[in-house]
PDB file of C-alpha atoms in Angstrom:
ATOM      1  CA  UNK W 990     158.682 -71.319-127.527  1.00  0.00           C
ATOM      2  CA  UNK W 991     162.307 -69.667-127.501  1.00  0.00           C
ATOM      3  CA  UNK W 992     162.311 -65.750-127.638  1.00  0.00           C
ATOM      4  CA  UNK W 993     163.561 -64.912-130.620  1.00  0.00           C
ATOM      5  CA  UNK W 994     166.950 -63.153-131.042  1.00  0.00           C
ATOM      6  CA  UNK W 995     166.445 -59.357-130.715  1.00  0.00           C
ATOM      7  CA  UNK W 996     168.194 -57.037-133.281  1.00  0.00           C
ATOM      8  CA  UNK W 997     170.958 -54.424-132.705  1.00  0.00           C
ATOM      9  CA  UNK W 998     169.662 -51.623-130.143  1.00  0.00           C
ATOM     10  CA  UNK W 999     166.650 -54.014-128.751  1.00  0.00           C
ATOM     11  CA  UNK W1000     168.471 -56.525-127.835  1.00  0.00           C
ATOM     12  CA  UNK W1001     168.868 -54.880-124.080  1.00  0.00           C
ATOM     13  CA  UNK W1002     165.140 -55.457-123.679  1.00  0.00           C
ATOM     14  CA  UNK W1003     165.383 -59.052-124.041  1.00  0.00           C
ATOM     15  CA  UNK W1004     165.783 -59.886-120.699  1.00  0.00           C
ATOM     16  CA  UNK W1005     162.796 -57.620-119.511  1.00  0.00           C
ATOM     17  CA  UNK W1006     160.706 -58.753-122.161  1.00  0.00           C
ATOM     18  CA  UNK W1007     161.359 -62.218-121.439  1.00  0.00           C
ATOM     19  CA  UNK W1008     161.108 -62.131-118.159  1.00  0.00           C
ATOM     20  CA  UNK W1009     157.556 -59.850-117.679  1.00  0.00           C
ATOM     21  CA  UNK W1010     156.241 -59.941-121.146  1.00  0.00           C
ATOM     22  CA  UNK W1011     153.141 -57.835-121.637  1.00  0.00           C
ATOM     23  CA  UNK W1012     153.396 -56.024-118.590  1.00  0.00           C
ATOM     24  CA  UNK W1013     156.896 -54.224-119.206  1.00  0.00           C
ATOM     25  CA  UNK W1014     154.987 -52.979-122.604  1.00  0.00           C
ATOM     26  CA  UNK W1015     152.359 -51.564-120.265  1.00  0.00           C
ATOM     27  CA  UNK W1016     154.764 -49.952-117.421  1.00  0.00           C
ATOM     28  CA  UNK W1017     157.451 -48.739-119.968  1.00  0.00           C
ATOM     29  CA  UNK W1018     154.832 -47.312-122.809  1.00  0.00           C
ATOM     30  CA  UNK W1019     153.017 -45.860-119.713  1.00  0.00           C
ATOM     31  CA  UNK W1020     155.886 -44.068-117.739  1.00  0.00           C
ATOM     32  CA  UNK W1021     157.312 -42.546-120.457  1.00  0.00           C
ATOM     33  CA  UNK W1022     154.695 -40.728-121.714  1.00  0.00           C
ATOM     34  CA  UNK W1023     153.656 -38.432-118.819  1.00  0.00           C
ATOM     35  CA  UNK W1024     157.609 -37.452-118.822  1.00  0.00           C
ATOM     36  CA  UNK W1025     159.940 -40.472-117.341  1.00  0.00           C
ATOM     37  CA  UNK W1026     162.586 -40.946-119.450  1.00  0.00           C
ATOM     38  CA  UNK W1027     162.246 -44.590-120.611  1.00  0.00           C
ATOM     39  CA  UNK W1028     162.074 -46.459-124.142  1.00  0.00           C
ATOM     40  CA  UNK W1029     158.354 -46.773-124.821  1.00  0.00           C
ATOM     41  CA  UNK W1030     158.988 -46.622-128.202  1.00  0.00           C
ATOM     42  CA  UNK W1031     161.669 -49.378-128.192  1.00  0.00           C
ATOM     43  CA  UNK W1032     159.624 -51.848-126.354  1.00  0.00           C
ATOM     44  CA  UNK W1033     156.718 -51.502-128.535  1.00  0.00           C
ATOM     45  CA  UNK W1034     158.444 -51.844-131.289  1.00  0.00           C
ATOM     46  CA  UNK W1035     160.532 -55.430-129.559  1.00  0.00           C
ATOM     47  CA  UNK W1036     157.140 -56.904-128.420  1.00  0.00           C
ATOM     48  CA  UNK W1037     156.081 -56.232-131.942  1.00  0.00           C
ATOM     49  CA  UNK W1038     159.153 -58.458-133.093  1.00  0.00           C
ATOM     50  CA  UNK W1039     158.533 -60.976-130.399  1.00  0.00           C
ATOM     51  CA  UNK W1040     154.655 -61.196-131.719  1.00  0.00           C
ATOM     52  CA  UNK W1041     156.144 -61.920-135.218  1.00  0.00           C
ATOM     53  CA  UNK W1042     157.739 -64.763-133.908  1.00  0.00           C
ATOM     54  CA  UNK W1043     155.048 -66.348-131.384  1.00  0.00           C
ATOM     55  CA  UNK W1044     156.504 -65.014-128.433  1.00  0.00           C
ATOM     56  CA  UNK W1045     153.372 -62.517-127.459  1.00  0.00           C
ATOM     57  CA  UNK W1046     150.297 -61.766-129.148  1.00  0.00           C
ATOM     58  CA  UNK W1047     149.953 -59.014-131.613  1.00  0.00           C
ATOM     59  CA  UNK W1048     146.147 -58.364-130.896  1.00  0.00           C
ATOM     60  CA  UNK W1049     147.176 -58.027-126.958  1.00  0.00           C
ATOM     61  CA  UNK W1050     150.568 -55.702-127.745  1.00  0.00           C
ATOM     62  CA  UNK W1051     148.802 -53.435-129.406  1.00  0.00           C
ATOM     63  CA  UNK W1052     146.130 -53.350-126.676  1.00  0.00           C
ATOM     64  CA  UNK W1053     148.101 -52.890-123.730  1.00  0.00           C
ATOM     65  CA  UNK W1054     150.775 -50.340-126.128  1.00  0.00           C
ATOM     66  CA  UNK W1055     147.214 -48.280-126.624  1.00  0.00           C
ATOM     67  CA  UNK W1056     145.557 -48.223-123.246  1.00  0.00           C
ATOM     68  CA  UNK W1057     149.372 -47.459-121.448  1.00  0.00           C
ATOM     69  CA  UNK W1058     149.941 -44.247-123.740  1.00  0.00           C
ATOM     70  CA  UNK W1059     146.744 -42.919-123.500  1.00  0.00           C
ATOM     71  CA  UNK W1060     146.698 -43.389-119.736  1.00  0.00           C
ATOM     72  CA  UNK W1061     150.274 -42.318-119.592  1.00  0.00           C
ATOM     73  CA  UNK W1062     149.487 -38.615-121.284  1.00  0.00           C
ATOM     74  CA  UNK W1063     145.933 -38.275-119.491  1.00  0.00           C
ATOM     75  CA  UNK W1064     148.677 -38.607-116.404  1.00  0.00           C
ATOM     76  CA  UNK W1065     150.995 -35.850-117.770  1.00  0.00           C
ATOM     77  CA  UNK W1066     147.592 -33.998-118.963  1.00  0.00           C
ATOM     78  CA  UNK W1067     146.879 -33.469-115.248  1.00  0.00           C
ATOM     79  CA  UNK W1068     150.161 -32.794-114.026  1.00  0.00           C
ATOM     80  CA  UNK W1069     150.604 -30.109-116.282  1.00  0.00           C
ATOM     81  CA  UNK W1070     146.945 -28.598-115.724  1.00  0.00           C
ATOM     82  CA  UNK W1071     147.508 -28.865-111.297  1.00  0.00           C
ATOM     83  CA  UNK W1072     151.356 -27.922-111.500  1.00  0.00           C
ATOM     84  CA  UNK W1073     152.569 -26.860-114.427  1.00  0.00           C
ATOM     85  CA  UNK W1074     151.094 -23.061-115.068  1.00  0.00           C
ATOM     86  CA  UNK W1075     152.057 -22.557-111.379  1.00  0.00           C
ATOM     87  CA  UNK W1076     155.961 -23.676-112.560  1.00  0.00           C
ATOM     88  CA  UNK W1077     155.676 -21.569-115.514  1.00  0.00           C
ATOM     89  CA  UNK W1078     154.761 -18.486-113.659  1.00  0.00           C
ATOM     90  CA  UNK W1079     157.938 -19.170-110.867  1.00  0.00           C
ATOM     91  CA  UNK W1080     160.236 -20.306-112.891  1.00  0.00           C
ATOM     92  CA  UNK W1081     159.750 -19.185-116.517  1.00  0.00           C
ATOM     93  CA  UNK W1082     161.272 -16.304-116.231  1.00  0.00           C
ATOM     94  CA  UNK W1083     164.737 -18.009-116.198  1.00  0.00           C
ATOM     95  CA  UNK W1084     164.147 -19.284-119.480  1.00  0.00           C
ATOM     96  CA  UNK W1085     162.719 -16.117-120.871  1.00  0.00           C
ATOM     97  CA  UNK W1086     158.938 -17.611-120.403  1.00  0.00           C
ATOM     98  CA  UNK W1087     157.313 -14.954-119.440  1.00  0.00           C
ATOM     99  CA  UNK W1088     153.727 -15.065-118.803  1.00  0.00           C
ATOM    100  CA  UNK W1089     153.032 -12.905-122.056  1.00  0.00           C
ATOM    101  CA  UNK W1090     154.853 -15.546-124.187  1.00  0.00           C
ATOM    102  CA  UNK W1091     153.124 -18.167-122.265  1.00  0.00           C
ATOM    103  CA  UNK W1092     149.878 -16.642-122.649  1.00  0.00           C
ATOM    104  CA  UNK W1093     150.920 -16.492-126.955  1.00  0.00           C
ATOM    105  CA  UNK W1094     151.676 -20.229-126.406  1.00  0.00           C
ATOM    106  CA  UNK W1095     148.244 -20.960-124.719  1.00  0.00           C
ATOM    107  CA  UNK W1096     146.483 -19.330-127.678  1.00  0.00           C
ATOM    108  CA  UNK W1097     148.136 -21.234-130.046  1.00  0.00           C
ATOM    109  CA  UNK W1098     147.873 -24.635-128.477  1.00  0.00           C
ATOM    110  CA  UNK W1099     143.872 -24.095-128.085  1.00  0.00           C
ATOM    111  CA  UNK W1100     143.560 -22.914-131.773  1.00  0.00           C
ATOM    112  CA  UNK W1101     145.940 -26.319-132.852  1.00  0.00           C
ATOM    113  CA  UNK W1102     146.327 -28.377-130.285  1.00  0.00           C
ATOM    114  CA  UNK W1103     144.312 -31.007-131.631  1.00  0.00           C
ATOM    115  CA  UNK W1104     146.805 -31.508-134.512  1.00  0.00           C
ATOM    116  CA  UNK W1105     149.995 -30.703-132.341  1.00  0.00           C
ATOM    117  CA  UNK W1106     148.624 -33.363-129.553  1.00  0.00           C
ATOM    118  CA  UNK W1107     148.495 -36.112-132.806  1.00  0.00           C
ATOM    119  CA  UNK W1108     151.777 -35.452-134.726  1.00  0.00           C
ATOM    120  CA  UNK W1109     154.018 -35.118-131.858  1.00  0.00           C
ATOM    121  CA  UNK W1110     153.175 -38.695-130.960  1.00  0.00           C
ATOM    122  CA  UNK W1111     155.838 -39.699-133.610  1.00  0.00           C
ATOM    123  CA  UNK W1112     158.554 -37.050-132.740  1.00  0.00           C
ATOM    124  CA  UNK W1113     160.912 -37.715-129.754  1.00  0.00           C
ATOM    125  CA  UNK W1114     160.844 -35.636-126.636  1.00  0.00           C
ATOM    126  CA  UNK W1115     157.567 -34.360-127.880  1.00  0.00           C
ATOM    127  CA  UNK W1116     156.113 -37.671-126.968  1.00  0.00           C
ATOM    128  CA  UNK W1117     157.007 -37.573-123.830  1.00  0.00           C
ATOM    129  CA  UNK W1118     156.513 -33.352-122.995  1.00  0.00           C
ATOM    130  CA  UNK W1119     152.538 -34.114-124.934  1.00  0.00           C
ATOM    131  CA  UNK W1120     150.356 -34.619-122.339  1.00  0.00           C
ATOM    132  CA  UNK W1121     152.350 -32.042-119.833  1.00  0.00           C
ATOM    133  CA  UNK W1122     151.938 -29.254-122.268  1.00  0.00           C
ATOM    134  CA  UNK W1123     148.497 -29.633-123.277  1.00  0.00           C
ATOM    135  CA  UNK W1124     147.696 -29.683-119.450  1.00  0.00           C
ATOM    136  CA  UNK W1125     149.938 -26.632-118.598  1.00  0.00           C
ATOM    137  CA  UNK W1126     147.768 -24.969-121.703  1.00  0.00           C
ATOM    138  CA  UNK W1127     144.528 -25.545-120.447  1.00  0.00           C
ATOM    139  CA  UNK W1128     143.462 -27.348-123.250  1.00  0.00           C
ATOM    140  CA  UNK W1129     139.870 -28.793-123.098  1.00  0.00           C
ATOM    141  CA  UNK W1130     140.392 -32.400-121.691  1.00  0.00           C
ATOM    142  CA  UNK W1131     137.860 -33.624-123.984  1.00  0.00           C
ATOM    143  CA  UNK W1132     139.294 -32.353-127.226  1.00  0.00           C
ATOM    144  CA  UNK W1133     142.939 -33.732-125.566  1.00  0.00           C
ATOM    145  CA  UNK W1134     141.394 -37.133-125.154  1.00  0.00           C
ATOM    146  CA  UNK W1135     140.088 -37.725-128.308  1.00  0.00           C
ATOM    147  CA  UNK W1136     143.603 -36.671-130.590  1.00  0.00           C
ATOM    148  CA  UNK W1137     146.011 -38.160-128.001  1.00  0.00           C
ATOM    149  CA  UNK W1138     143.366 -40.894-128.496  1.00  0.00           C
ATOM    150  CA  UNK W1139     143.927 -40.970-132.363  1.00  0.00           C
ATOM    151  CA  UNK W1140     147.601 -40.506-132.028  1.00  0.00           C
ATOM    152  CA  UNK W1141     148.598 -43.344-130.029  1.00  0.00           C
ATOM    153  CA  UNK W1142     146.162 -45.303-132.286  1.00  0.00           C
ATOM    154  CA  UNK W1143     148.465 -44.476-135.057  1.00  0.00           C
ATOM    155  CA  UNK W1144     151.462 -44.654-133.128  1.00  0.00           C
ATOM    156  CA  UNK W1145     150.585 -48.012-131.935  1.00  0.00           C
ATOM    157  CA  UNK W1146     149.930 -49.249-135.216  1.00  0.00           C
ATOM    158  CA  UNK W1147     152.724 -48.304-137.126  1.00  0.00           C
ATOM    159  CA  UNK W1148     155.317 -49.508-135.038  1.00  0.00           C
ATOM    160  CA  UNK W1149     153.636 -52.695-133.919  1.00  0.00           C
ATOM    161  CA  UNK W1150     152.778 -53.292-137.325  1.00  0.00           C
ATOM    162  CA  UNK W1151     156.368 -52.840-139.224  1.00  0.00           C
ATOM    163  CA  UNK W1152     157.889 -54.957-136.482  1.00  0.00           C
ATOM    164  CA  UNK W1153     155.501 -57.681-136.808  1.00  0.00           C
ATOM    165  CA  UNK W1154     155.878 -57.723-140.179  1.00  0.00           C
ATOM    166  CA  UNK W1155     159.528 -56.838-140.636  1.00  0.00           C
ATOM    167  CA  UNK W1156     161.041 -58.982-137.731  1.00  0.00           C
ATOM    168  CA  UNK W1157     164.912 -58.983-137.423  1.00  0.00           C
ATOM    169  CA  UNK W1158     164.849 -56.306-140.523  1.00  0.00           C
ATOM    170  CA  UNK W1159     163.024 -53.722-138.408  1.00  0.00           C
ATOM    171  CA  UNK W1160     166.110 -51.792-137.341  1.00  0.00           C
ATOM    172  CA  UNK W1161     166.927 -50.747-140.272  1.00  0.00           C
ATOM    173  CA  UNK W1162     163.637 -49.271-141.118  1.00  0.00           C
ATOM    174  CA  UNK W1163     163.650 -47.851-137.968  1.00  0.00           C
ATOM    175  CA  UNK W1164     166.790 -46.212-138.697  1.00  0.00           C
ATOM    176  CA  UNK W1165     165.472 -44.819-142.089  1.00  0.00           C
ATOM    177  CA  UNK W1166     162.250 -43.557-140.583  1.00  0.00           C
ATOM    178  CA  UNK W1167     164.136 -41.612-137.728  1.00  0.00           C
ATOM    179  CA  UNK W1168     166.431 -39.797-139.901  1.00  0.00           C
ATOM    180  CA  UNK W1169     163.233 -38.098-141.039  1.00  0.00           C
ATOM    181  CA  UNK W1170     162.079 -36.798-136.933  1.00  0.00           C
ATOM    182  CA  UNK W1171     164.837 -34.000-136.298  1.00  0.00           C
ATOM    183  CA  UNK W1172     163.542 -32.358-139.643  1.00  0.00           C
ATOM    184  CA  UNK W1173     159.997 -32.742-138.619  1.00  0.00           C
ATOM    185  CA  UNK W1174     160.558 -31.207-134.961  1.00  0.00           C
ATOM    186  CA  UNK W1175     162.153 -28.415-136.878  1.00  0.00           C
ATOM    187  CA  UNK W1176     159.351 -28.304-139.055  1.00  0.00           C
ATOM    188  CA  UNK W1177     156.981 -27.820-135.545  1.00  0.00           C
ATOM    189  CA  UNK W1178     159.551 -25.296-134.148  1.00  0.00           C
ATOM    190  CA  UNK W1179     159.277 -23.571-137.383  1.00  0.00           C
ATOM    191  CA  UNK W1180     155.084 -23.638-137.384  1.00  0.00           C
ATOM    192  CA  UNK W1181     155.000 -22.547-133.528  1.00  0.00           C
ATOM    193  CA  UNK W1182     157.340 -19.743-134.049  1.00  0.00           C
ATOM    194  CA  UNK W1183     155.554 -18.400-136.792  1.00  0.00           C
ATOM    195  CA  UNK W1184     151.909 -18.546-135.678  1.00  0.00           C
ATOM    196  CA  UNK W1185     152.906 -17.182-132.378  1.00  0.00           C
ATOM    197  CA  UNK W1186     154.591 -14.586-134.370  1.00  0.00           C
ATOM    198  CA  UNK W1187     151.580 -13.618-135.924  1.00  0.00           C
ATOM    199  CA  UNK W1188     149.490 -13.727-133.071  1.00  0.00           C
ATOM    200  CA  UNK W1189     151.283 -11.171-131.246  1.00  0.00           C
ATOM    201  CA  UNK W1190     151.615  -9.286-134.241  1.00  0.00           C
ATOM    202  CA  UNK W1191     147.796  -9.447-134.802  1.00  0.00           C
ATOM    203  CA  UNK W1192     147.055  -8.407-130.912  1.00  0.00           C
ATOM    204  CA  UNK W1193     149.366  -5.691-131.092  1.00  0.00           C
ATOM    205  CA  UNK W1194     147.889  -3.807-134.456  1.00  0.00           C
ATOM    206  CA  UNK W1195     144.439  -4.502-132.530  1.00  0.00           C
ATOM    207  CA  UNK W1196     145.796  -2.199-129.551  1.00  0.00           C
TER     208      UNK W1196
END
């Protein structure tokens, strides 16, 4: 069967999706989420177009899409957790990380990590930084498996799902969904700010 015409800014994946199917889901869904910058989220989203149309096969798309970003941010997990706090402590000073603010960052990522790990998933540049922060945190691995577990889940599902279903149409509501992720990352900003704010503030009236 004939790959199906790709819409607007997908159509550059054509070629790779034609030519290794499956497996450049896998690699690209996998690289960029311990930190490479590459379109994870576009190819997902084209394979789930190509499924529509009886290129690939939904059930195994959304398969590989899970098993790649999970893998992908267990590999950032661990980068962050050998590498990362030792980077922080050299070089954070040149972007005002200090190991006090880092330290106010750590305590807020173990008290809501779980929820930070799942939501940012959805938000570009978070996707990618997830699995590297959590690590560089010392969150429990455990408790970091399990949400980055349930957020690619979701991740995987909603985008696979809308293209399957929306086919050439799916730019569009791409378009209308991502107008809606520069107010959410302020929204985080916002959150962290504040409840690192008040952790300091509660540490220091303790003293």
């Amino acid at each position: 069967m004939a790959a199906p015409p790709l819409p607007g800014p997908l159509a550059h994946l054509a070629p790779l999706l034609g030519d290794y199917g499956y497996w450049a889901v896998g690699a690209v869904v996998l690289v960029e989420d311990f930190g490479v910058p590459a379109p994870g989220e576009t190819i997902l989203i084209a394979a789930g177009v190509y499924a529509g149309a009886g290129r690939l096969n939904i059930a195994a798309v959304v398969c590989i899409a899970f098993l790649a970003a999970v893998l992908g941010d267990n590999i950032g997990y661990l980068i962050g957790r050998s590498g990362g706090r030792a980077s922080v402590h050299r070089w954070g000073r040149y972007v005002l990380l200090t190991p006090k603010r880092l330290h106010a960052a750590e305590e807020f990522f173990r008290r809501h990590g779980g929820k930070v790990v799942t939501a940012a998933r959805f938000v570009e540049g978070l996707r990618q930084a997830n699995g590297i922060i959590a690590g560089t945190a010392e969150m429990s691995w455990r408790r970091f498996l399990v949400f980055n577990a349930l957020g690619a889940a979701l991740w995987v599902g909603l985008w696979s799902s809308l293209a399957y279903l929306a086919g050439s149409h799916i730019t569009a509501v791409y378009d209308e969904i991502s107008r809606y992720q520069l107010f959410v990352l302020i929204g985080f900003g916002v959150l962290a700010a504040a409840l690192v704010g008040r952790h300091l503030l509660r540490r220091r009236r303790e003293r």
